[in-house]
Coordinates of N, CA, C and O in Angstrom, one line a residue:
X1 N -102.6 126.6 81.4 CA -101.4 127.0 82.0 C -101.4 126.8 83.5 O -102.3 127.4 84.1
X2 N -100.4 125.9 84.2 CA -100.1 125.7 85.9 C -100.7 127.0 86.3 O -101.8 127.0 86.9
X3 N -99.9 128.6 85.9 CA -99.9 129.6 86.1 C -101.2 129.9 86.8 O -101.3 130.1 88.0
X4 N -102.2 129.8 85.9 CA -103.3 129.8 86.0 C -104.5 129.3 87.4 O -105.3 129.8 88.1
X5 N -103.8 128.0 87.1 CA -104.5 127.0 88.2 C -103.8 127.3 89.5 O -104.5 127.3 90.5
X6 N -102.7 127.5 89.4 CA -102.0 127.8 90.7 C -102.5 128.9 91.1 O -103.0 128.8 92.3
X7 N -102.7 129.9 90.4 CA -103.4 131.3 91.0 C -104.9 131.6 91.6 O -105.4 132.5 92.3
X8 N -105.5 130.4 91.0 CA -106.7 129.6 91.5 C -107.3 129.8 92.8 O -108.2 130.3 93.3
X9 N -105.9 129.0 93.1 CA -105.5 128.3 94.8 C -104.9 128.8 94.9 O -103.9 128.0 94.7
X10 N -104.4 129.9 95.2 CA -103.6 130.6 96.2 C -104.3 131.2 97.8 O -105.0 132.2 97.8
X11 N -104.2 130.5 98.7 CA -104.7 130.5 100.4 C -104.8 129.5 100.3 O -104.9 128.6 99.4
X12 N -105.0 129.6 102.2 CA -105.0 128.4 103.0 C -106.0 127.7 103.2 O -107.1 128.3 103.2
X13 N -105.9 126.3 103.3 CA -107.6 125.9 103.3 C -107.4 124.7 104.6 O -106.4 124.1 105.0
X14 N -108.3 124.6 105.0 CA -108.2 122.9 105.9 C -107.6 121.9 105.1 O -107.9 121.9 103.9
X15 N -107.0 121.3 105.7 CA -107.1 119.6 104.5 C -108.3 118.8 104.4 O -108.4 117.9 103.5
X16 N -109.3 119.0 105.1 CA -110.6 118.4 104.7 C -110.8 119.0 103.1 O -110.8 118.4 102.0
X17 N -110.9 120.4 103.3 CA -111.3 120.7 102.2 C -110.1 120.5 100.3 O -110.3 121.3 99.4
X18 N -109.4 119.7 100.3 CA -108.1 119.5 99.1 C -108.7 118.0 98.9 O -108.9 116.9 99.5
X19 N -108.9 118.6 97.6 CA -109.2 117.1 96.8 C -108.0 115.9 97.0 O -107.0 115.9 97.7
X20 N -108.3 114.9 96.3 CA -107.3 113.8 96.4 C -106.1 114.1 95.3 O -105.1 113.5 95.3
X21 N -106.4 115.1 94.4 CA -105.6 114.8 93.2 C -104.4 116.5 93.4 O -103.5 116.8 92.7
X22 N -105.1 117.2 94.8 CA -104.4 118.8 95.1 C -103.6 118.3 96.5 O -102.6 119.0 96.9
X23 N -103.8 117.5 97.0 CA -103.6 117.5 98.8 C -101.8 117.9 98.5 O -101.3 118.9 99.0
X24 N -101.1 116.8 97.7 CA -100.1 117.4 97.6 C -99.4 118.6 97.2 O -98.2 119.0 97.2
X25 N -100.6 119.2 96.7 CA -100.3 120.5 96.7 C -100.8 121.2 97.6 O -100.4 122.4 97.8
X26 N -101.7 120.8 98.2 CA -102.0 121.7 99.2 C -103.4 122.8 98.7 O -103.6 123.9 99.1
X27 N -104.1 122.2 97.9 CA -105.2 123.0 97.6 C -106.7 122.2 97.6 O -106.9 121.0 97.7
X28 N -107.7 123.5 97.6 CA -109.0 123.1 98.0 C -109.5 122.3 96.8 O -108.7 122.1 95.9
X29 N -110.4 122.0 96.9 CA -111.4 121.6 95.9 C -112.3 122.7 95.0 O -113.1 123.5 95.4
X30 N -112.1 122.5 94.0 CA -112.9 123.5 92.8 C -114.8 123.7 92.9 O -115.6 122.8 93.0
X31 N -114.8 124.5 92.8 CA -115.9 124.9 91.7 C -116.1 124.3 90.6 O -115.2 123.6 90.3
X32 N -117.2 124.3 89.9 CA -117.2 124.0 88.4 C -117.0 125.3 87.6 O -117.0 125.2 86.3
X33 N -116.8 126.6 88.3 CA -116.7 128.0 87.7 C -115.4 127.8 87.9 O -114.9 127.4 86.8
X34 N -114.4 127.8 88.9 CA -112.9 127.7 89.1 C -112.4 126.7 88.2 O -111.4 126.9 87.6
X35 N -112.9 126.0 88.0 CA -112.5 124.6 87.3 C -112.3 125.5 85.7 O -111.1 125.8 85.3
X36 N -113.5 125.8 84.7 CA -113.5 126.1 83.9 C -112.4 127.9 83.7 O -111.9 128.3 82.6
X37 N -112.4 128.4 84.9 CA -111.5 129.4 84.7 C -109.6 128.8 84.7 O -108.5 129.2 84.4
X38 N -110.0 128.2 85.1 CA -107.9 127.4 85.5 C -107.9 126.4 84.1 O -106.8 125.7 84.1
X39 N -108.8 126.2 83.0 CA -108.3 125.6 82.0 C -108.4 126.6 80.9 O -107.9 126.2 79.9
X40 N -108.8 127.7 81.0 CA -109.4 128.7 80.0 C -110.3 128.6 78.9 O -110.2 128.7 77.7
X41 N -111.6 128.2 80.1 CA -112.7 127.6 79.6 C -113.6 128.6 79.6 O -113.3 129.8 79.9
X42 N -115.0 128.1 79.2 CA -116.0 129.6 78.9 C -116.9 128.6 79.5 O -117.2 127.5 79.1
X43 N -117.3 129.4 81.0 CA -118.1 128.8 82.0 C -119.8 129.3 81.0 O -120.9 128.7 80.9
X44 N -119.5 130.3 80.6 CA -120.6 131.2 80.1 C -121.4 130.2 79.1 O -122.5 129.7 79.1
X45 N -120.1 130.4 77.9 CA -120.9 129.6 77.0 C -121.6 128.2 76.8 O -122.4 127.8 76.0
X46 N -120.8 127.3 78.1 CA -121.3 126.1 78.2 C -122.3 126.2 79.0 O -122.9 125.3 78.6
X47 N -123.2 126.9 80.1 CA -124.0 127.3 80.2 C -125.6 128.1 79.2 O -126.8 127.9 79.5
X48 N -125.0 128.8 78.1 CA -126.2 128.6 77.4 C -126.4 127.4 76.4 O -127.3 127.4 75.6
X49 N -125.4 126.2 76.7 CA -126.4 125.2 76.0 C -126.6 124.0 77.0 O -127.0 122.9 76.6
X50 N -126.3 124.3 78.1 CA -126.8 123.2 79.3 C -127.5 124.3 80.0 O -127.0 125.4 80.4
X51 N -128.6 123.9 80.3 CA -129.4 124.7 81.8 C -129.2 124.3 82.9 O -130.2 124.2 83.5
X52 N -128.3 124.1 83.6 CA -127.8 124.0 84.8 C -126.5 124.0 85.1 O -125.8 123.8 84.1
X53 N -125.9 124.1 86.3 CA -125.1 124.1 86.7 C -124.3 122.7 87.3 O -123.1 122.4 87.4
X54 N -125.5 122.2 87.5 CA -125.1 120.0 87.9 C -125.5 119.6 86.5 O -125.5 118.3 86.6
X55 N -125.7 120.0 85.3 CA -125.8 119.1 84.4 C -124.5 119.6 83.6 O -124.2 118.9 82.7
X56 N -123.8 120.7 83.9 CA -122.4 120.9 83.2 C -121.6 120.0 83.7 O -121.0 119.2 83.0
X57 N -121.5 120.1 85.3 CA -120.6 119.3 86.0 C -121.0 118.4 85.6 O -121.1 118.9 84.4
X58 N -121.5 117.3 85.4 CA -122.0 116.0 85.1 C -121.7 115.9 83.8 O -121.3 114.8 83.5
X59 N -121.8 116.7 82.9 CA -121.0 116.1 81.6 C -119.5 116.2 81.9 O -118.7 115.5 81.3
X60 N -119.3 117.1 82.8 CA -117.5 117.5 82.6 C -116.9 116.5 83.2 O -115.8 116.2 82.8
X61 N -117.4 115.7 84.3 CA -117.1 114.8 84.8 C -117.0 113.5 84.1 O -116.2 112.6 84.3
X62 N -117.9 113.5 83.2 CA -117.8 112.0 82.4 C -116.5 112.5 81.4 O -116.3 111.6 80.5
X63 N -115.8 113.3 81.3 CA -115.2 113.9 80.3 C -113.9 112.9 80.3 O -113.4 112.4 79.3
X64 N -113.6 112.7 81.4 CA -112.3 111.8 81.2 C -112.4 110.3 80.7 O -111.5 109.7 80.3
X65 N -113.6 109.8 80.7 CA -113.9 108.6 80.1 C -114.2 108.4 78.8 O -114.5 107.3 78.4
X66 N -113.9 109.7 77.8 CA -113.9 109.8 76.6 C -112.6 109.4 76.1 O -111.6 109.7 76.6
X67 N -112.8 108.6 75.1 CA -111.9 107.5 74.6 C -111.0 108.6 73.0 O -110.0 108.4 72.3
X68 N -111.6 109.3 73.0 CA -111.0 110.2 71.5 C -109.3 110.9 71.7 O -108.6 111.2 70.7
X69 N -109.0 111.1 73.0 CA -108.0 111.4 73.2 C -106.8 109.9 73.3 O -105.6 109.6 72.9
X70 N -107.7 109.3 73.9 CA -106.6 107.7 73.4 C -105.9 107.1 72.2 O -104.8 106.6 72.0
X71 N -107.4 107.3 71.4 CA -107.6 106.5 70.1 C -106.3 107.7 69.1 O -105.5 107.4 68.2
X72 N -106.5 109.3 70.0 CA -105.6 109.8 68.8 C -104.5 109.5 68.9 O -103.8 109.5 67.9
X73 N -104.0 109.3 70.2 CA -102.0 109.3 70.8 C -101.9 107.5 69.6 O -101.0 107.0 68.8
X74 N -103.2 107.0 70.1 CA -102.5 105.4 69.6 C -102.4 105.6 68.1 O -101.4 105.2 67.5
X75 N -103.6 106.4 67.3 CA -103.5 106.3 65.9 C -101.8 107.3 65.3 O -101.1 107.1 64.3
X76 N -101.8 108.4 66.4 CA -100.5 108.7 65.8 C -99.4 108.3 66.0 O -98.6 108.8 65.2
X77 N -98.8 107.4 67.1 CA -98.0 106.3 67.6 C -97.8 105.6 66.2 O -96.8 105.7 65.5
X78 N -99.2 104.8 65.6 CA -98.9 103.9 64.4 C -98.8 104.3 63.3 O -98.8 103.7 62.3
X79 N -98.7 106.1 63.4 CA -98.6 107.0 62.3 C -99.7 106.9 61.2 O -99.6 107.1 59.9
X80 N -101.0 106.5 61.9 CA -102.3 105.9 60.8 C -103.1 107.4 60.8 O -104.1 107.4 61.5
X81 N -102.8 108.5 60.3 CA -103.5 110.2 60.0 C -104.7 110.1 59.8 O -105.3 111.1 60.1
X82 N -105.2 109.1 59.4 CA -106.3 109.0 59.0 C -107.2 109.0 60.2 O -107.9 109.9 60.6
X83 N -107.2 107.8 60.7 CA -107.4 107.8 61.8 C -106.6 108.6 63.3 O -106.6 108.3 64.5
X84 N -106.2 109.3 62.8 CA -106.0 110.4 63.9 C -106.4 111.5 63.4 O -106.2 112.4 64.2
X85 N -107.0 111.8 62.3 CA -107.9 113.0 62.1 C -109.0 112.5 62.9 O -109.5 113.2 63.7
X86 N -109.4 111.4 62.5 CA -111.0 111.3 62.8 C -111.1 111.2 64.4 O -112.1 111.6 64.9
X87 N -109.9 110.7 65.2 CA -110.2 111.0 66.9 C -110.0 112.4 67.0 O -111.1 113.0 67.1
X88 N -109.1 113.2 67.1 CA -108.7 114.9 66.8 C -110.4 115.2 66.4 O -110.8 116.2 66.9
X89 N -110.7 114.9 66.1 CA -112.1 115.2 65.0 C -112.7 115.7 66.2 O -112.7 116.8 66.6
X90 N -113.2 114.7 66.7 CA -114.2 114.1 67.8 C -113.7 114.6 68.8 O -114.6 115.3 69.3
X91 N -112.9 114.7 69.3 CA -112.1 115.4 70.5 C -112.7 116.4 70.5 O -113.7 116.6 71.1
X92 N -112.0 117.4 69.5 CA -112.5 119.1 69.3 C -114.3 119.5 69.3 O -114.9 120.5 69.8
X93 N -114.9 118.3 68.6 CA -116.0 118.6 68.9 C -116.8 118.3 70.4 O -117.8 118.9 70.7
X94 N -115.9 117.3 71.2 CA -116.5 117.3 72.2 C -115.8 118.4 73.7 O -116.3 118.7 74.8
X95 N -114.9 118.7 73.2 CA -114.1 119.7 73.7 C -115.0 121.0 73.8 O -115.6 121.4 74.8
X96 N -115.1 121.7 72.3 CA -115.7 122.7 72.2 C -117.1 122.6 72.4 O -117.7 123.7 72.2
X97 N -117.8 121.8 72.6 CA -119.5 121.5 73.2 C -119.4 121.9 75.1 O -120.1 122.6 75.8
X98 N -118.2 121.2 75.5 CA -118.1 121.7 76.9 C -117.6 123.3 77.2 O -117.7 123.7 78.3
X99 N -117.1 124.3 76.1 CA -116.2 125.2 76.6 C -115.0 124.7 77.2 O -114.7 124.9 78.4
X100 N -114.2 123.9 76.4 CA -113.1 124.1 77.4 C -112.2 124.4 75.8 O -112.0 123.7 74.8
X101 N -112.1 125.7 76.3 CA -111.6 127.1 74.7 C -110.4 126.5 74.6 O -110.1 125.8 73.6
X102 N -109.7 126.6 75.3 CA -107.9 126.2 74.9 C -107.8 125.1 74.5 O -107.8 125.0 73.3
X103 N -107.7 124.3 75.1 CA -108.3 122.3 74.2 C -108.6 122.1 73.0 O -108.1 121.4 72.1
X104 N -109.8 123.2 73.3 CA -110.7 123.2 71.8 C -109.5 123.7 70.7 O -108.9 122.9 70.0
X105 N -109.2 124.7 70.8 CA -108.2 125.6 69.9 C -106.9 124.6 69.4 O -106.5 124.4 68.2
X106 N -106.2 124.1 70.6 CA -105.3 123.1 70.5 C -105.3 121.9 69.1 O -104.7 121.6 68.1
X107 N -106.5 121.3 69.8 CA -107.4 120.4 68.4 C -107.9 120.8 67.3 O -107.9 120.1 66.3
X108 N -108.4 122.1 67.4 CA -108.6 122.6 66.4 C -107.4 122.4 65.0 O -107.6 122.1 63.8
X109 N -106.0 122.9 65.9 CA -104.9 123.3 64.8 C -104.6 122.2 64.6 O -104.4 122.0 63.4
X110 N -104.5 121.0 65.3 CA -104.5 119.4 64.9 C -104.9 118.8 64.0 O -104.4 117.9 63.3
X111 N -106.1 119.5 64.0 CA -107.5 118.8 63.0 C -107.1 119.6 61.9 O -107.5 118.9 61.0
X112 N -106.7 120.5 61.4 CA -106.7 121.3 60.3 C -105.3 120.6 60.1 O -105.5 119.6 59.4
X113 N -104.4 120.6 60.3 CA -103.1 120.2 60.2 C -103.4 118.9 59.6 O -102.5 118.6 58.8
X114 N -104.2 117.9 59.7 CA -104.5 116.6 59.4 C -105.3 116.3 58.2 O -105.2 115.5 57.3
X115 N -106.2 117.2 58.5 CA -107.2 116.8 57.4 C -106.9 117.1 56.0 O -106.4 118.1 55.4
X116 N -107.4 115.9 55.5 CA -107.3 115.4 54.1 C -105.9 115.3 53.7 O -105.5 115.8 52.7
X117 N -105.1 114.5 54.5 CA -103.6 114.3 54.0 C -103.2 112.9 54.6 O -103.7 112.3 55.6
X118 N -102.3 112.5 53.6 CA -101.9 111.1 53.7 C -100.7 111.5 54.6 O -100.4 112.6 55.1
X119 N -100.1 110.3 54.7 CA -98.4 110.2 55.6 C -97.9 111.2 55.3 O -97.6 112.0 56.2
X120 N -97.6 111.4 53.6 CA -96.2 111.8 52.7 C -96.5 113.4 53.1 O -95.5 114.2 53.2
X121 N -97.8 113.8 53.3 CA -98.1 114.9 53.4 C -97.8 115.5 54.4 O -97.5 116.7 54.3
X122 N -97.9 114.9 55.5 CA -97.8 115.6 57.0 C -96.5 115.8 57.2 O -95.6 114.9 57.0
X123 N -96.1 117.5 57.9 CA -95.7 117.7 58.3 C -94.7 117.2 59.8 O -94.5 118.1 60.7
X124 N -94.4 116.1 60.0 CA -93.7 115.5 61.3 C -94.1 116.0 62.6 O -94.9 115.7 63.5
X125 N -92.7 117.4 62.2 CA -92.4 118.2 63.3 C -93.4 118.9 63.9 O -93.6 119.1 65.1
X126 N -94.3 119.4 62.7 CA -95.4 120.4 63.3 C -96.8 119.7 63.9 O -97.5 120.3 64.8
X127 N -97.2 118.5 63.3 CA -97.6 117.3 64.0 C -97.0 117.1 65.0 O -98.0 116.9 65.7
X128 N -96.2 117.0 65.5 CA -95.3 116.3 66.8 C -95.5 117.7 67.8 O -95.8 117.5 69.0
X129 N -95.4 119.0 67.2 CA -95.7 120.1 68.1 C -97.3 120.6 68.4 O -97.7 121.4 69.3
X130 N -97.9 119.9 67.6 CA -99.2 120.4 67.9 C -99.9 119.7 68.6 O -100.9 120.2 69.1
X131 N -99.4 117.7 68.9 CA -100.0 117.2 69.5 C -99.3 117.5 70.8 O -100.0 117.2 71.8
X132 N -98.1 118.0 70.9 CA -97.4 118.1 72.1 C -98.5 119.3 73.0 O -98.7 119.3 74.2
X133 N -98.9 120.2 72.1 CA -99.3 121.2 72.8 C -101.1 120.5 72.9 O -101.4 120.9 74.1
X134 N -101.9 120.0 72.6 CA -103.0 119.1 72.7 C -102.8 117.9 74.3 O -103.6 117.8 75.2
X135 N -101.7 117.2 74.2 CA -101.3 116.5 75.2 C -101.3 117.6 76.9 O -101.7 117.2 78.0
X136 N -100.7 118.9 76.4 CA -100.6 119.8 77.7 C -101.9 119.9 78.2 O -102.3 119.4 79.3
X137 N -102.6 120.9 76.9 CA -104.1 121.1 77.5 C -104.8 120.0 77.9 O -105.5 120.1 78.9
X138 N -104.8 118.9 77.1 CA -105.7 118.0 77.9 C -105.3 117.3 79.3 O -106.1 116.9 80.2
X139 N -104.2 117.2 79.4 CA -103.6 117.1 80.7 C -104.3 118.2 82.2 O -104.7 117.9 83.3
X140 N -104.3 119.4 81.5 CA -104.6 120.6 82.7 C -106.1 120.3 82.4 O -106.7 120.2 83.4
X141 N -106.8 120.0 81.3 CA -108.2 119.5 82.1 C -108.5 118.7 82.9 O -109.1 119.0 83.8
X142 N -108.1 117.5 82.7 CA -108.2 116.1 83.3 C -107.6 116.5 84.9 O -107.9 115.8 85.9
X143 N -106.9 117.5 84.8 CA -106.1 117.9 86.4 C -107.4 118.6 87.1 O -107.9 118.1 88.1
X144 N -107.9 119.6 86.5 CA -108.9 120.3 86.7 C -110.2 119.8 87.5 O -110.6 120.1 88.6
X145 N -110.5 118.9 86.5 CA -111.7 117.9 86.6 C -111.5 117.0 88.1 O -112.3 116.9 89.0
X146 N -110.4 116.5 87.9 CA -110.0 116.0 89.5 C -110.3 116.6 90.7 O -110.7 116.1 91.8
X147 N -110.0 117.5 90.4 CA -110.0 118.7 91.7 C -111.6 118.9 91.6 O -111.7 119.7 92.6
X148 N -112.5 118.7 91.2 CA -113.8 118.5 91.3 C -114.4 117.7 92.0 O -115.4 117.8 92.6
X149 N -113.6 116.7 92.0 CA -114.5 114.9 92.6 C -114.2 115.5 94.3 O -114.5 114.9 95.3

């Protein structure tokens, strides 16, 4: 939620310190703790399965180069479920290996909404709502993550 992130960053900072992706907004650069709290992520739990704190960032950072959130907008564009279970799939699992809880949960309802059903089966609308709300969260990560570099 903006809400969230915006509350983040609330005070003044130099402009040295505002990422490339905040300046127009006017905010600093994250944390990898801030970062995971402005997505409603669990800094905690991705920590007990990475030992460090530069090896979280360093996965979180490769995060945008994962291709599973592409492969699903295009597989549900050509309306192919099948293959938009299996990116949704992969998503959520790589989602929920980082802690990023809301994402995860998002995809989660995707992935259950999908799995083991043909065309005739899926629900449109509630498909169309669930990816709408998947498209949000992954959006406020990828925003997040920015504010990192």
């Amino acid at each position: 939620n903006r809400g969230l992130h915006d509350e983040v960053w609330r005070g003044g900072y130099q402009r040295a310190d505002w990422c490339s992706t905040c300046v127009r907004r006017k905010r600093k650069k994250m944390t990898i703790e801030e970062c995971y709290a402005s997505i409603g992520g669990s800094y905690e739990d991705v920590r007990k399965r990475l030992p460090s704190e530069t090896l979280v960032e360093r996965f979180v950072l490769k995060f945008p180069e994962d291709k599973s959130y592409q492969s699903l907008a295009e597989a549900l564009q050509r309306e192919e479920y099948e293959d938009a279970f299996k990116a949704v799939h992969t998503l959520k699992g790589v989602v929920l290996n980082l802690g990023f809880v809301r994402l995860g949960r998002s995809s989660s309802d995707l992935t259950e909404l999908l799995r083991g059903k043909d065309a005739q089966q899926i629900d449109r609308a509630q498909c169309e709502e669930l990816w709408k709300q998947v498209t949000e969260d992954y959006e406020q990560v990828i925003d997040a993550i920015n504010c990192l570099r």
